[in-house]
PDB file of C-alpha atoms in Angstrom:
ATOM      1  CA  MET A  20     118.758 117.629  61.606  1.00 98.00           C
ATOM      2  CA  ILE A  21     120.668 120.210  63.641  1.00 98.00           C
ATOM      3  CA  ARG A  22     124.151 119.504  65.021  1.00 98.00           C
ATOM      4  CA  HIS A  23     125.265 121.795  67.845  1.00 98.00           C
ATOM      5  CA  ILE A  24     129.028 121.921  68.415  1.00 98.00           C
ATOM      6  CA  VAL A  25     130.594 123.794  71.327  1.00 98.00           C
ATOM      7  CA  LEU A  26     134.277 124.142  72.168  1.00 98.00           C
ATOM      8  CA  PHE A  27     135.503 125.291  75.568  1.00 98.00           C
ATOM      9  CA  THR A  28     138.876 126.421  76.831  1.00 98.00           C
ATOM     10  CA  TRP A  29     139.191 126.235  80.595  1.00 98.00           C
ATOM     11  CA  LYS A  30     140.820 128.784  82.874  1.00 98.00           C
ATOM     12  CA  ASP A  31     144.347 127.879  83.942  1.00 97.00           C
ATOM     13  CA  ASP A  32     143.214 127.345  87.530  1.00 98.00           C
ATOM     14  CA  ALA A  33     140.392 124.905  86.644  1.00 98.00           C
ATOM     15  CA  THR A  34     140.850 121.788  88.749  1.00 98.00           C
ATOM     16  CA  ASP A  35     140.529 118.177  87.631  1.00 97.00           C
ATOM     17  CA  GLU A  36     137.513 117.891  89.925  1.00 98.00           C
ATOM     18  CA  GLN A  37     135.791 120.854  88.269  1.00 98.00           C
ATOM     19  CA  ARG A  38     136.471 119.437  84.809  1.00 98.00           C
ATOM     20  CA  ALA A  39     135.140 116.035  85.852  1.00 98.00           C
ATOM     21  CA  ALA A  40     132.013 117.679  87.264  1.00 98.00           C
ATOM     22  CA  VAL A  41     131.323 119.279  83.870  1.00 98.00           C
ATOM     23  CA  THR A  42     131.447 115.857  82.200  1.00 98.00           C
ATOM     24  CA  ALA A  43     129.298 114.254  84.891  1.00 98.00           C
ATOM     25  CA  GLU A  44     126.658 116.981  84.818  1.00 98.00           C
ATOM     26  CA  LEU A  45     126.499 117.170  81.032  1.00 98.00           C
ATOM     27  CA  GLY A  46     126.234 113.382  80.941  1.00 98.00           C
ATOM     28  CA  GLU A  47     122.953 113.599  82.843  1.00 98.00           C
ATOM     29  CA  LEU A  48     121.277 115.770  80.195  1.00 98.00           C
ATOM     30  CA  PRO A  49     120.229 113.023  77.739  1.00 98.00           C
ATOM     31  CA  GLY A  50     118.124 111.471  80.505  1.00 98.00           C
ATOM     32  CA  VAL A  51     116.460 114.802  81.242  1.00 98.00           C
ATOM     33  CA  ILE A  52     116.074 116.316  77.760  1.00 98.00           C
ATOM     34  CA  PRO A  53     114.500 113.764  75.396  1.00 98.00           C
ATOM     35  CA  GLN A  54     115.012 116.009  72.356  1.00 98.00           C
ATOM     36  CA  LEU A  55     118.714 115.051  72.347  1.00 98.00           C
ATOM     37  CA  ARG A  56     119.183 112.456  69.591  1.00 98.00           C
ATOM     38  CA  ALA A  57     122.934 112.024  70.063  1.00 98.00           C
ATOM     39  CA  PHE A  58     125.212 113.596  72.637  1.00 98.00           C
ATOM     40  CA  THR A  59     128.984 113.375  72.927  1.00 98.00           C
ATOM     41  CA  VAL A  60     131.155 115.291  75.383  1.00 98.00           C
ATOM     42  CA  GLY A  61     134.778 115.084  76.362  1.00 97.00           C
ATOM     43  CA  GLY A  62     138.221 116.533  76.720  1.00 97.00           C
ATOM     44  CA  ASP A  63     140.636 117.145  73.881  1.00 98.00           C
ATOM     45  CA  ALA A  64     142.841 114.146  73.018  1.00 97.00           C
ATOM     46  CA  GLY A  65     145.948 116.332  73.182  1.00 97.00           C
ATOM     47  CA  ILE A  66     147.166 115.479  69.692  1.00 98.00           C
ATOM     48  CA  ASN A  67     147.524 119.050  68.394  1.00 98.00           C
ATOM     49  CA  GLN A  68     148.690 122.120  70.273  1.00 96.00           C
ATOM     50  CA  GLY A  69     146.376 125.108  70.385  1.00 96.00           C
ATOM     51  CA  ASN A  70     143.130 123.140  70.475  1.00 98.00           C
ATOM     52  CA  HIS A  71     140.286 123.901  72.814  1.00 98.00           C
ATOM     53  CA  ASP A  72     140.159 121.823  75.994  1.00 98.00           C
ATOM     54  CA  TYR A  73     136.673 120.344  75.710  1.00 98.00           C
ATOM     55  CA  ALA A  74     133.921 119.656  73.174  1.00 98.00           C
ATOM     56  CA  VAL A  75     130.173 119.084  73.166  1.00 98.00           C
ATOM     57  CA  VAL A  76     128.446 117.668  70.084  1.00 98.00           C
ATOM     58  CA  ALA A  77     124.656 117.346  70.210  1.00 98.00           C
ATOM     59  CA  ASP A  78     122.202 116.300  67.496  1.00 98.00           C
ATOM     60  CA  PHE A  79     118.542 117.294  67.268  1.00 98.00           C
ATOM     61  CA  ASP A  80     115.750 116.493  64.835  1.00 98.00           C
ATOM     62  CA  ASN A  81     115.003 120.167  64.211  1.00 98.00           C
ATOM     63  CA  VAL A  82     115.602 123.739  65.348  1.00 98.00           C
ATOM     64  CA  ASP A  83     112.711 123.675  67.821  1.00 98.00           C
ATOM     65  CA  ASP A  84     114.241 120.682  69.610  1.00 98.00           C
ATOM     66  CA  TYR A  85     117.605 122.447  69.763  1.00 98.00           C
ATOM     67  CA  LEU A  86     115.931 125.520  71.286  1.00 98.00           C
ATOM     68  CA  ILE A  87     114.271 123.355  73.949  1.00 98.00           C
ATOM     69  CA  TYR A  88     117.712 122.016  74.885  1.00 98.00           C
ATOM     70  CA  ARG A  89     119.362 125.431  74.739  1.00 98.00           C
ATOM     71  CA  ASP A  90     116.824 126.979  77.087  1.00 98.00           C
ATOM     72  CA  HIS A  91     116.161 123.955  79.323  1.00 98.00           C
ATOM     73  CA  PRO A  92     116.553 124.852  83.026  1.00 98.00           C
ATOM     74  CA  ARG A  93     118.818 121.853  83.750  1.00 98.00           C
ATOM     75  CA  HIS A  94     121.121 122.721  80.845  1.00 98.00           C
ATOM     76  CA  GLN A  95     121.237 126.346  81.968  1.00 98.00           C
ATOM     77  CA  ALA A  96     122.050 125.214  85.525  1.00 98.00           C
ATOM     78  CA  VAL A  97     125.001 123.120  84.305  1.00 98.00           C
ATOM     79  CA  ILE A  98     126.307 126.152  82.430  1.00 98.00           C
ATOM     80  CA  ALA A  99     125.878 128.512  85.376  1.00 98.00           C
ATOM     81  CA  GLU A 100     127.128 126.203  88.121  1.00 98.00           C
ATOM     82  CA  HIS A 101     129.837 124.135  86.439  1.00 98.00           C
ATOM     83  CA  ILE A 102     130.950 125.605  83.107  1.00 98.00           C
ATOM     84  CA  ARG A 103     131.020 129.391  83.574  1.00 98.00           C
ATOM     85  CA  PRO A 104     133.119 129.300  86.766  1.00 98.00           C
ATOM     86  CA  ILE A 105     136.024 127.657  84.883  1.00 98.00           C
ATOM     87  CA  LEU A 106     135.423 129.006  81.367  1.00 98.00           C
ATOM     88  CA  ALA A 107     138.121 131.039  79.627  1.00 98.00           C
ATOM     89  CA  SER A 108     136.618 130.969  76.113  1.00 98.00           C
ATOM     90  CA  ARG A 109     133.827 129.388  74.097  1.00 98.00           C
ATOM     91  CA  ALA A 110     133.124 128.817  70.416  1.00 98.00           C
ATOM     92  CA  ALA A 111     129.923 127.329  69.013  1.00 98.00           C
ATOM     93  CA  VAL A 112     128.161 126.550  65.765  1.00 98.00           C
ATOM     94  CA  GLN A 113     124.866 124.977  64.752  1.00 98.00           C
ATOM     95  CA  LEU A 114     124.950 123.020  61.492  1.00 98.00           C
ATOM     96  CA  LYS A 115     121.981 122.015  59.354  1.00 98.00           C
ATOM     97  CA  LEU A 116     122.580 118.437  58.218  1.00 96.00           C
TER      98      LEU A 116
END
């Protein structure tokens, strides 16, 4: 199994509406990309200072399924239209479980 973890920090001028749109659009992906086995997204709980603002955790059966997700046109559209415009920084890792 492959677990894909992404952390985002938003630009200071990102609005609540833009942040909500990211969650809404990402939430549509499991219905469009069947290779997603588990998919969790959401904002930081605000417990520790210095954390990223948002996380995506996605599980796949194998690397090929992850690559289908990574390159899927709908996923790429969410990135281009909703994430990049408010993105200050990104960190990601893919774990073999």
